[in-house]
PDB file of C-alpha atoms and ligand atoms in Angstrom:
ATOM      1  CA  UNK A   1     -58.055 -24.462  17.944  1.00 49.00           C
ATOM      2  CA  UNK A   2     -60.204 -25.587  20.802  1.00 54.00           C
ATOM      3  CA  UNK A   3     -58.288 -27.237  23.661  1.00 59.00           C
ATOM      4  CA  UNK A   4     -58.500 -31.000  23.292  1.00 60.00           C
ATOM      5  CA  UNK A   5     -61.090 -32.434  25.626  1.00 66.00           C
ATOM      6  CA  UNK A   6     -59.818 -34.797  28.305  1.00 71.00           C
ATOM      7  CA  UNK A   7     -60.504 -38.396  27.318  1.00 72.00           C
ATOM      8  CA  UNK A   8     -63.210 -40.116  29.293  1.00 94.00           C
ATOM      9  CA  UNK A   9     -62.201 -43.625  30.404  1.00 97.00           C
ATOM     10  CA  UNK A  10     -64.980 -45.868  31.631  1.00 98.00           C
ATOM     11  CA  UNK A  11     -63.804 -49.089  33.268  1.00 98.00           C
ATOM     12  CA  UNK A  12     -66.418 -51.823  33.511  1.00 98.00           C
ATOM     13  CA  UNK A  13     -66.266 -55.391  34.776  1.00 98.00           C
ATOM     14  CA  UNK A  14     -66.397 -57.495  31.619  1.00 98.00           C
ATOM     15  CA  UNK A  15     -66.755 -57.646  27.828  1.00 98.00           C
ATOM     16  CA  UNK A  16     -70.510 -57.973  28.308  1.00 98.00           C
ATOM     17  CA  UNK A  17     -70.512 -54.675  30.183  1.00 98.00           C
ATOM     18  CA  UNK A  18     -68.282 -53.044  27.554  1.00 98.00           C
ATOM     19  CA  UNK A  19     -71.001 -53.983  25.070  1.00 98.00           C
ATOM     20  CA  UNK A  20     -73.791 -52.654  27.297  1.00 98.00           C
ATOM     21  CA  UNK A  21     -72.019 -49.351  27.939  1.00 98.00           C
ATOM     22  CA  UNK A  22     -71.146 -48.954  24.254  1.00 98.00           C
ATOM     23  CA  UNK A  23     -74.744 -49.700  23.303  1.00 98.00           C
ATOM     24  CA  UNK A  24     -75.981 -47.061  25.761  1.00 98.00           C
ATOM     25  CA  UNK A  25     -73.705 -44.494  24.107  1.00 98.00           C
ATOM     26  CA  UNK A  26     -74.565 -45.629  20.548  1.00 98.00           C
ATOM     27  CA  UNK A  27     -78.317 -45.363  21.211  1.00 98.00           C
ATOM     28  CA  UNK A  28     -78.084 -42.033  23.022  1.00 98.00           C
ATOM     29  CA  UNK A  29     -75.923 -40.468  20.339  1.00 98.00           C
ATOM     30  CA  UNK A  30     -78.097 -41.872  17.565  1.00 98.00           C
ATOM     31  CA  UNK A  31     -81.176 -40.253  19.094  1.00 98.00           C
ATOM     32  CA  UNK A  32     -79.404 -36.922  19.573  1.00 98.00           C
ATOM     33  CA  UNK A  33     -77.939 -36.887  16.050  1.00 98.00           C
ATOM     34  CA  UNK A  34     -81.248 -37.809  14.406  1.00 98.00           C
ATOM     35  CA  UNK A  35     -83.059 -35.122  16.410  1.00 98.00           C
ATOM     36  CA  UNK A  36     -80.339 -32.560  15.649  1.00 98.00           C
ATOM     37  CA  UNK A  37     -79.531 -33.182  11.980  1.00 97.00           C
ATOM     38  CA  UNK A  38     -81.863 -35.912  10.776  1.00 98.00           C
ATOM     39  CA  UNK A  39     -79.399 -38.781  10.610  1.00 98.00           C
ATOM     40  CA  UNK A  40     -76.725 -40.671  12.574  1.00 98.00           C
ATOM     41  CA  UNK A  41     -73.486 -41.511  10.797  1.00 99.00           C
ATOM     42  CA  UNK A  42     -71.411 -44.241  12.433  1.00 99.00           C
ATOM     43  CA  UNK A  43     -68.302 -46.170  11.396  1.00 99.00           C
ATOM     44  CA  UNK A  44     -68.190 -49.761  12.613  1.00 98.00           C
ATOM     45  CA  UNK A  45     -65.010 -51.483  13.704  1.00 98.00           C
ATOM     46  CA  UNK A  46     -63.766 -54.962  12.889  1.00 97.00           C
ATOM     47  CA  UNK A  47     -62.418 -57.576  15.259  1.00 91.00           C
ATOM     48  CA  UNK A  48     -64.192 -59.559  17.975  1.00 92.00           C
ATOM     49  CA  UNK A  49     -65.023 -56.896  20.581  1.00 94.00           C
ATOM     50  CA  UNK A  50     -67.625 -55.117  18.443  1.00 97.00           C
ATOM     51  CA  UNK A  51     -69.541 -58.398  17.992  1.00 98.00           C
ATOM     52  CA  UNK A  52     -70.673 -58.120  21.616  1.00 98.00           C
ATOM     53  CA  UNK A  53     -71.917 -54.584  20.987  1.00 98.00           C
ATOM     54  CA  UNK A  54     -73.752 -55.713  17.860  1.00 98.00           C
ATOM     55  CA  UNK A  55     -75.505 -58.441  19.870  1.00 98.00           C
ATOM     56  CA  UNK A  56     -76.727 -55.942  22.467  1.00 98.00           C
ATOM     57  CA  UNK A  57     -77.977 -53.537  19.781  1.00 98.00           C
ATOM     58  CA  UNK A  58     -79.923 -56.357  18.100  1.00 98.00           C
ATOM     59  CA  UNK A  59     -81.389 -57.521  21.408  1.00 98.00           C
ATOM     60  CA  UNK A  60     -82.469 -54.047  22.511  1.00 98.00           C
ATOM     61  CA  UNK A  61     -83.786 -53.122  19.075  1.00 98.00           C
ATOM     62  CA  UNK A  62     -85.868 -56.305  18.864  1.00 97.00           C
ATOM     63  CA  UNK A  63     -87.205 -55.776  22.383  1.00 98.00           C
ATOM     64  CA  UNK A  64     -88.216 -52.186  21.583  1.00 98.00           C
ATOM     65  CA  UNK A  65     -88.427 -51.495  17.812  1.00 97.00           C
ATOM     66  CA  UNK A  66     -88.934 -47.784  18.488  1.00 97.00           C
ATOM     67  CA  UNK A  67     -85.643 -47.501  20.394  1.00 98.00           C
ATOM     68  CA  UNK A  68     -83.420 -47.053  17.322  1.00 98.00           C
ATOM     69  CA  UNK A  69     -84.605 -45.497  14.059  1.00 98.00           C
ATOM     70  CA  UNK A  70     -82.432 -47.611  11.722  1.00 98.00           C
ATOM     71  CA  UNK A  71     -83.913 -45.855   8.683  1.00 98.00           C
ATOM     72  CA  UNK A  72     -81.998 -42.716   9.764  1.00 98.00           C
ATOM     73  CA  UNK A  73     -78.702 -44.474  10.444  1.00 98.00           C
ATOM     74  CA  UNK A  74     -75.864 -44.439   7.876  1.00 98.00           C
ATOM     75  CA  UNK A  75     -73.315 -47.208   8.420  1.00 98.00           C
ATOM     76  CA  UNK A  76     -69.708 -46.795   7.331  1.00 98.00           C
ATOM     77  CA  UNK A  77     -66.637 -48.904   8.072  1.00 98.00           C
ATOM     78  CA  UNK A  78     -63.489 -47.519   9.675  1.00 98.00           C
ATOM     79  CA  UNK A  79     -61.426 -50.196   8.013  1.00 98.00           C
ATOM     80  CA  UNK A  80     -61.630 -53.431   6.102  1.00 98.00           C
ATOM     81  CA  UNK A  81     -59.472 -56.390   5.322  1.00 98.00           C
ATOM     82  CA  UNK A  82     -58.599 -56.606   1.629  1.00 98.00           C
ATOM     83  CA  UNK A  83     -60.831 -59.623   1.005  1.00 98.00           C
ATOM     84  CA  UNK A  84     -64.217 -60.113  -0.712  1.00 98.00           C
ATOM     85  CA  UNK A  85     -67.342 -59.275   1.336  1.00 98.00           C
ATOM     86  CA  UNK A  86     -68.199 -62.951   1.880  1.00 98.00           C
ATOM     87  CA  UNK A  87     -64.707 -63.864   3.119  1.00 98.00           C
ATOM     88  CA  UNK A  88     -64.495 -65.121   6.752  1.00 98.00           C
ATOM     89  CA  UNK A  89     -62.090 -62.263   7.556  1.00 97.00           C
ATOM     90  CA  UNK A  90     -64.336 -59.525   6.151  1.00 98.00           C
ATOM     91  CA  UNK A  91     -65.426 -56.879   8.673  1.00 98.00           C
ATOM     92  CA  UNK A  92     -68.483 -56.275   6.502  1.00 98.00           C
ATOM     93  CA  UNK A  93     -69.394 -59.968   6.654  1.00 98.00           C
ATOM     94  CA  UNK A  94     -69.018 -59.949  10.458  1.00 98.00           C
ATOM     95  CA  UNK A  95     -71.178 -56.813  10.743  1.00 98.00           C
ATOM     96  CA  UNK A  96     -73.773 -58.248   8.386  1.00 98.00           C
ATOM     97  CA  UNK A  97     -73.978 -61.557  10.247  1.00 98.00           C
ATOM     98  CA  UNK A  98     -74.064 -60.063  13.756  1.00 98.00           C
ATOM     99  CA  UNK A  99     -75.967 -56.808  13.223  1.00 98.00           C
ATOM    100  CA  UNK A 100     -77.006 -55.603   9.773  1.00 98.00           C
ATOM    101  CA  UNK A 101     -79.021 -58.702   8.830  1.00 98.00           C
ATOM    102  CA  UNK A 102     -80.827 -58.607  12.179  1.00 98.00           C
ATOM    103  CA  UNK A 103     -82.105 -55.023  12.286  1.00 98.00           C
ATOM    104  CA  UNK A 104     -84.374 -53.141   9.842  1.00 98.00           C
ATOM    105  CA  UNK A 105     -81.643 -51.017   8.261  1.00 98.00           C
ATOM    106  CA  UNK A 106     -82.133 -50.263   4.547  1.00 98.00           C
ATOM    107  CA  UNK A 107     -79.327 -51.722   2.413  1.00 98.00           C
ATOM    108  CA  UNK A 108     -78.743 -48.301   0.841  1.00 98.00           C
ATOM    109  CA  UNK A 109     -77.731 -47.040   4.290  1.00 98.00           C
ATOM    110  CA  UNK A 110     -74.811 -49.470   4.522  1.00 98.00           C
ATOM    111  CA  UNK A 111     -71.629 -48.263   2.854  1.00 98.00           C
ATOM    112  CA  UNK A 112     -69.038 -51.020   2.706  1.00 98.00           C
ATOM    113  CA  UNK A 113     -65.499 -50.834   1.349  1.00 98.00           C
ATOM    114  CA  UNK A 114     -65.662 -52.814  -1.876  1.00 98.00           C
ATOM    115  CA  UNK A 115     -62.591 -54.941  -1.278  1.00 98.00           C
ATOM    116  CA  UNK A 116     -63.437 -57.408  -4.031  1.00 98.00           C
ATOM    117  CA  UNK A 117     -61.431 -54.977  -6.174  1.00 98.00           C
ATOM    118  CA  UNK A 118     -57.916 -56.473  -6.283  1.00 98.00           C
ATOM    119  CA  UNK A 119     -56.330 -53.011  -5.996  1.00 98.00           C
ATOM    120  CA  UNK A 120     -56.573 -51.820  -2.367  1.00 98.00           C
ATOM    121  CA  UNK A 121     -55.625 -48.268  -3.319  1.00 98.00           C
ATOM    122  CA  UNK A 122     -58.467 -48.172  -5.839  1.00 98.00           C
ATOM    123  CA  UNK A 123     -60.845 -49.377  -3.095  1.00 98.00           C
ATOM    124  CA  UNK A 124     -59.656 -46.489  -0.959  1.00 98.00           C
ATOM    125  CA  UNK A 125     -60.168 -43.951  -3.762  1.00 98.00           C
ATOM    126  CA  UNK A 126     -63.679 -45.267  -4.352  1.00 98.00           C
ATOM    127  CA  UNK A 127     -64.528 -45.155  -0.646  1.00 98.00           C
ATOM    128  CA  UNK A 128     -63.172 -41.632  -0.406  1.00 98.00           C
ATOM    129  CA  UNK A 129     -65.692 -40.685  -3.109  1.00 98.00           C
ATOM    130  CA  UNK A 130     -68.464 -42.350  -1.085  1.00 98.00           C
ATOM    131  CA  UNK A 131     -67.449 -40.267   1.953  1.00 98.00           C
ATOM    132  CA  UNK A 132     -67.220 -37.102  -0.151  1.00 98.00           C
ATOM    133  CA  UNK A 133     -70.703 -37.597  -1.528  1.00 97.00           C
ATOM    134  CA  UNK A 134     -72.211 -38.842   1.729  1.00 97.00           C
ATOM    135  CA  UNK A 135     -70.930 -35.806   3.602  1.00 98.00           C
ATOM    136  CA  UNK A 136     -70.988 -33.343   0.673  1.00 97.00           C
ATOM    137  CA  UNK A 137     -67.275 -32.700   1.093  1.00 97.00           C
ATOM    138  CA  UNK A 138     -65.138 -30.345  -0.950  1.00 92.00           C
ATOM    139  CA  UNK A 139     -61.596 -31.402  -1.985  1.00 86.00           C
ATOM    140  CA  UNK A 140     -59.766 -31.469   1.323  1.00 89.00           C
ATOM    141  CA  UNK A 141     -62.672 -31.319   3.759  1.00 97.00           C
ATOM    142  CA  UNK A 142     -62.991 -34.015   6.392  1.00 98.00           C
ATOM    143  CA  UNK A 143     -66.238 -35.847   7.186  1.00 98.00           C
ATOM    144  CA  UNK A 144     -67.559 -35.366  10.691  1.00 98.00           C
ATOM    145  CA  UNK A 145     -69.020 -38.740  11.597  1.00 98.00           C
ATOM    146  CA  UNK A 146     -71.262 -38.729  14.618  1.00 98.00           C
ATOM    147  CA  UNK A 147     -69.533 -41.805  16.023  1.00 99.00           C
ATOM    148  CA  UNK A 148     -66.455 -43.827  15.099  1.00 99.00           C
ATOM    149  CA  UNK A 149     -66.125 -47.168  16.871  1.00 98.00           C
ATOM    150  CA  UNK A 150     -62.615 -48.490  17.317  1.00 98.00           C
ATOM    151  CA  UNK A 151     -60.831 -51.469  18.795  1.00 98.00           C
ATOM    152  CA  UNK A 152     -57.214 -51.842  19.775  1.00 98.00           C
ATOM    153  CA  UNK A 153     -54.861 -54.716  19.085  1.00 98.00           C
ATOM    154  CA  UNK A 154     -52.285 -55.917  21.644  1.00 98.00           C
ATOM    155  CA  UNK A 155     -49.747 -54.015  19.525  1.00 98.00           C
ATOM    156  CA  UNK A 156     -51.654 -50.763  19.934  1.00 98.00           C
ATOM    157  CA  UNK A 157     -53.005 -50.675  16.385  1.00 98.00           C
ATOM    158  CA  UNK A 158     -56.461 -49.347  15.704  1.00 98.00           C
ATOM    159  CA  UNK A 159     -58.588 -49.564  12.596  1.00 98.00           C
ATOM    160  CA  UNK A 160     -55.963 -50.850  10.137  1.00 98.00           C
ATOM    161  CA  UNK A 161     -53.283 -48.421  11.291  1.00 98.00           C
ATOM    162  CA  UNK A 162     -50.562 -50.764  12.493  1.00 98.00           C
ATOM    163  CA  UNK A 163     -47.217 -49.821  14.061  1.00 98.00           C
ATOM    164  CA  UNK A 164     -44.554 -49.114  11.447  1.00 97.00           C
ATOM    165  CA  UNK A 165     -46.981 -48.938   8.513  1.00 98.00           C
ATOM    166  CA  UNK A 166     -47.144 -45.942   6.185  1.00 96.00           C
ATOM    167  CA  UNK A 167     -50.789 -45.290   6.987  1.00 98.00           C
ATOM    168  CA  UNK A 168     -50.043 -44.182  10.536  1.00 98.00           C
ATOM    169  CA  UNK A 169     -48.401 -41.003   9.230  1.00 96.00           C
ATOM    170  CA  UNK A 170     -50.874 -40.205   6.442  1.00 97.00           C
ATOM    171  CA  UNK A 171     -52.667 -36.933   7.161  1.00 94.00           C
ATOM    172  CA  UNK A 172     -53.599 -35.607   3.704  1.00 96.00           C
ATOM    173  CA  UNK A 173     -55.830 -38.435   2.547  1.00 97.00           C
ATOM    174  CA  UNK A 174     -59.080 -39.535   4.170  1.00 98.00           C
ATOM    175  CA  UNK A 175     -59.038 -43.226   3.223  1.00 98.00           C
ATOM    176  CA  UNK A 176     -56.020 -45.265   2.179  1.00 98.00           C
ATOM    177  CA  UNK A 177     -54.787 -48.686   1.228  1.00 98.00           C
ATOM    178  CA  UNK A 178     -52.288 -49.720   3.895  1.00 98.00           C
ATOM    179  CA  UNK A 179     -49.919 -52.676   3.442  1.00 98.00           C
ATOM    180  CA  UNK A 180     -49.375 -54.558   6.706  1.00 98.00           C
ATOM    181  CA  UNK A 181     -46.083 -56.514   6.538  1.00 97.00           C
ATOM    182  CA  UNK A 182     -46.876 -58.667   9.557  1.00 96.00           C
ATOM    183  CA  UNK A 183     -49.853 -60.111   7.711  1.00 97.00           C
ATOM    184  CA  UNK A 184     -48.269 -59.670   4.292  1.00 98.00           C
ATOM    185  CA  UNK A 185     -51.660 -58.259   3.379  1.00 98.00           C
ATOM    186  CA  UNK A 186     -53.328 -55.032   2.340  1.00 98.00           C
ATOM    187  CA  UNK A 187     -55.975 -53.277   4.375  1.00 98.00           C
ATOM    188  CA  UNK A 188     -58.193 -50.268   3.611  1.00 98.00           C
ATOM    189  CA  UNK A 189     -58.615 -47.782   6.424  1.00 98.00           C
ATOM    190  CA  UNK A 190     -59.667 -44.343   7.565  1.00 98.00           C
ATOM    191  CA  UNK A 191     -56.679 -42.177   8.374  1.00 98.00           C
ATOM    192  CA  UNK A 192     -56.273 -40.507  11.735  1.00 98.00           C
ATOM    193  CA  UNK A 193     -57.377 -37.266  10.058  1.00 98.00           C
ATOM    194  CA  UNK A 194     -60.874 -38.704   9.605  1.00 98.00           C
ATOM    195  CA  UNK A 195     -60.900 -40.466  12.969  1.00 98.00           C
ATOM    196  CA  UNK A 196     -59.924 -37.273  14.796  1.00 98.00           C
ATOM    197  CA  UNK A 197     -62.605 -35.233  13.049  1.00 98.00           C
ATOM    198  CA  UNK A 198     -65.480 -37.279  14.448  1.00 98.00           C
ATOM    199  CA  UNK A 199     -68.052 -35.982  16.926  1.00 98.00           C
ATOM    200  CA  UNK A 200     -67.206 -38.946  19.124  1.00 98.00           C
ATOM    201  CA  UNK A 201     -64.554 -41.667  18.958  1.00 98.00           C
ATOM    202  CA  UNK A 202     -65.227 -44.709  21.106  1.00 98.00           C
ATOM    203  CA  UNK A 203     -62.472 -47.326  21.519  1.00 98.00           C
ATOM    204  CA  UNK A 204     -63.896 -50.543  23.034  1.00 98.00           C
ATOM    205  CA  UNK A 205     -61.172 -52.602  24.683  1.00 98.00           C
ATOM    206  CA  UNK A 206     -61.467 -55.935  26.436  1.00 98.00           C
ATOM    207  CA  UNK A 207     -59.102 -58.640  27.636  1.00 98.00           C
ATOM    208  CA  UNK A 208     -55.869 -58.856  29.583  1.00 98.00           C
ATOM    209  CA  UNK A 209     -53.824 -59.204  26.390  1.00 98.00           C
ATOM    210  CA  UNK A 210     -54.541 -55.493  25.816  1.00 98.00           C
ATOM    211  CA  UNK A 211     -53.359 -54.404  29.278  1.00 98.00           C
ATOM    212  CA  UNK A 212     -49.665 -53.750  28.463  1.00 98.00           C
ATOM    213  CA  UNK A 213     -50.477 -51.689  25.369  1.00 98.00           C
ATOM    214  CA  UNK A 214     -53.218 -49.765  27.169  1.00 98.00           C
ATOM    215  CA  UNK A 215     -50.795 -48.908  29.974  1.00 97.00           C
ATOM    216  CA  UNK A 216     -48.420 -47.418  27.398  1.00 97.00           C
ATOM    217  CA  UNK A 217     -51.184 -45.662  25.472  1.00 97.00           C
ATOM    218  CA  UNK A 218     -52.498 -44.015  28.630  1.00 96.00           C
ATOM    219  CA  UNK A 219     -48.931 -43.441  29.807  1.00 95.00           C
ATOM    220  CA  UNK A 220     -45.646 -42.546  28.190  1.00 94.00           C
ATOM    221  CA  UNK A 221     -45.864 -44.822  25.129  1.00 95.00           C
ATOM    222  CA  UNK A 222     -44.971 -43.380  21.744  1.00 96.00           C
ATOM    223  CA  UNK A 223     -47.696 -42.890  19.103  1.00 96.00           C
ATOM    224  CA  UNK A 224     -45.336 -44.509  16.601  1.00 94.00           C
ATOM    225  CA  UNK A 225     -45.135 -47.649  18.702  1.00 97.00           C
ATOM    226  CA  UNK A 226     -48.794 -47.554  19.781  1.00 98.00           C
ATOM    227  CA  UNK A 227     -50.753 -45.987  16.881  1.00 98.00           C
ATOM    228  CA  UNK A 228     -54.037 -45.653  18.785  1.00 98.00           C
ATOM    229  CA  UNK A 229     -52.226 -42.963  20.761  1.00 97.00           C
ATOM    230  CA  UNK A 230     -52.712 -40.746  17.671  1.00 98.00           C
ATOM    231  CA  UNK A 231     -56.448 -40.682  18.452  1.00 98.00           C
ATOM    232  CA  UNK A 232     -57.265 -37.287  19.930  1.00 96.00           C
ATOM    233  CA  UNK A 233     -60.382 -35.784  18.361  1.00 97.00           C
ATOM    234  CA  UNK A 234     -59.878 -32.113  17.453  1.00 96.00           C
ATOM    235  CA  UNK A 235     -63.400 -31.141  18.550  1.00 95.00           C
ATOM    236  CA  UNK A 236     -65.222 -34.294  19.493  1.00 96.00           C
ATOM    237  CA  UNK A 237     -65.361 -36.598  22.474  1.00 96.00           C
ATOM    238  CA  UNK A 238     -63.014 -39.500  23.118  1.00 97.00           C
ATOM    239  CA  UNK A 239     -64.717 -42.168  25.179  1.00 98.00           C
ATOM    240  CA  UNK A 240     -62.701 -45.261  26.112  1.00 98.00           C
ATOM    241  CA  UNK A 241     -64.809 -48.195  27.238  1.00 98.00           C
ATOM    242  CA  UNK A 242     -62.469 -50.708  28.833  1.00 98.00           C
ATOM    243  CA  UNK A 243     -62.995 -53.820  30.878  1.00 98.00           C
ATOM    244  CA  UNK A 244     -61.158 -54.533  34.116  1.00 98.00           C
ATOM    245  CA  UNK A 245     -58.838 -57.087  32.520  1.00 98.00           C
ATOM    246  CA  UNK A 246     -57.605 -54.620  29.890  1.00 98.00           C
ATOM    247  CA  UNK A 247     -57.311 -51.880  32.517  1.00 98.00           C
ATOM    248  CA  UNK A 248     -55.416 -53.949  35.081  1.00 98.00           C
ATOM    249  CA  UNK A 249     -52.051 -52.227  34.432  1.00 97.00           C
ATOM    250  CA  UNK A 250     -53.404 -48.688  34.517  1.00 95.00           C
ATOM    251  CA  UNK A 251     -52.328 -46.624  37.529  1.00 89.00           C
TER     252      UNK A 251
HETATM  253  C1  6PG B   1     -59.853 -55.068  12.439  1.00 59.49           C
HETATM  254  C2  6PG B   1     -60.132 -53.986  13.426  1.00 59.49           C
HETATM  255  C3  6PG B   1     -58.995 -53.910  14.388  1.00 59.49           C
HETATM  256  C4  6PG B   1     -59.536 -54.360  15.720  1.00 59.49           C
HETATM  257  C5  6PG B   1     -58.426 -54.700  16.665  1.00 59.49           C
HETATM  258  C6  6PG B   1     -58.988 -55.246  17.978  1.00 59.49           C
HETATM  259  O1  6PG B   1     -60.131 -54.887  11.247  1.00 59.49           O
HETATM  260  O2  6PG B   1     -59.421 -56.115  12.909  1.00 59.49           O
HETATM  261  O3  6PG B   1     -60.488 -52.821  12.891  1.00 59.49           O
HETATM  262  O4  6PG B   1     -58.437 -52.639  14.514  1.00 59.49           O
HETATM  263  O5  6PG B   1     -60.357 -53.347  16.266  1.00 59.49           O
HETATM  264  O6  6PG B   1     -57.611 -55.678  16.046  1.00 59.49           O
HETATM  265  O7  6PG B   1     -59.663 -56.414  17.685  1.00 59.49           O
HETATM  266  P1  6PG B   1     -60.425 -57.221  18.845  1.00 59.49           P
HETATM  267  O8  6PG B   1     -61.575 -56.373  19.225  1.00 59.49           O
HETATM  268  O9  6PG B   1     -60.822 -58.514  18.172  1.00 59.49           O
HETATM  269  O10 6PG B   1     -59.451 -57.417  19.957  1.00 59.49           O
END
């Protein structure tokens, strides 16, 4: 087992600069992946922070259409709320409105979790099949995405892996339905097994409401209490992009 690489923490001034730095990394890694193996596989994150990144990607792509070869990019989702794709809470809807409808990415390249199915576990099984076929996986193999974007809640959750939920401990499966008592709602999410198998995992964290959790995550906090602390890629890079407000309690 290769020694885990030291996480790289980049602290920038503001959410706008989190988005710019994340866009720099997205574009650089997309170019490298496409040159190296003909495509770039990326899992988008939900929440509000990624919207800023999406806006920068749209702006840069429109300014220079040759900057990003969207035809070679395969879009996955690290998690999804268990709602239909046109629901206001849908991560797919947010991504479509802020990014996917504004760049020339073929629809076939966008792989959403089909949460219109009322059974979240069935959605997870179906998405696992999409991953298996997209990455030509055998039974227990893990997909190696080129980039997995993450956010972090004030409670230290990431993707839809919330403190105290069963999904945090799941290591056999690749995608699961995860019931979240605090919302009394189901989610569908990658497990940490998939997240930690990526070439690069990039948490984007902004806002002073994240500062206490980030202090614990970077410090002595428990991975059970702060699930994002389970993110340590086995081979890949871990690049935290954090604004000054979220980083204010770091030593
Ligand atoms: C989701 C996200 C979730 C998000 C965090 C942070 O489905 O909501 O996957 O894990 O990244 O809640 O959200 P913000 O970026 O809005 O703070």
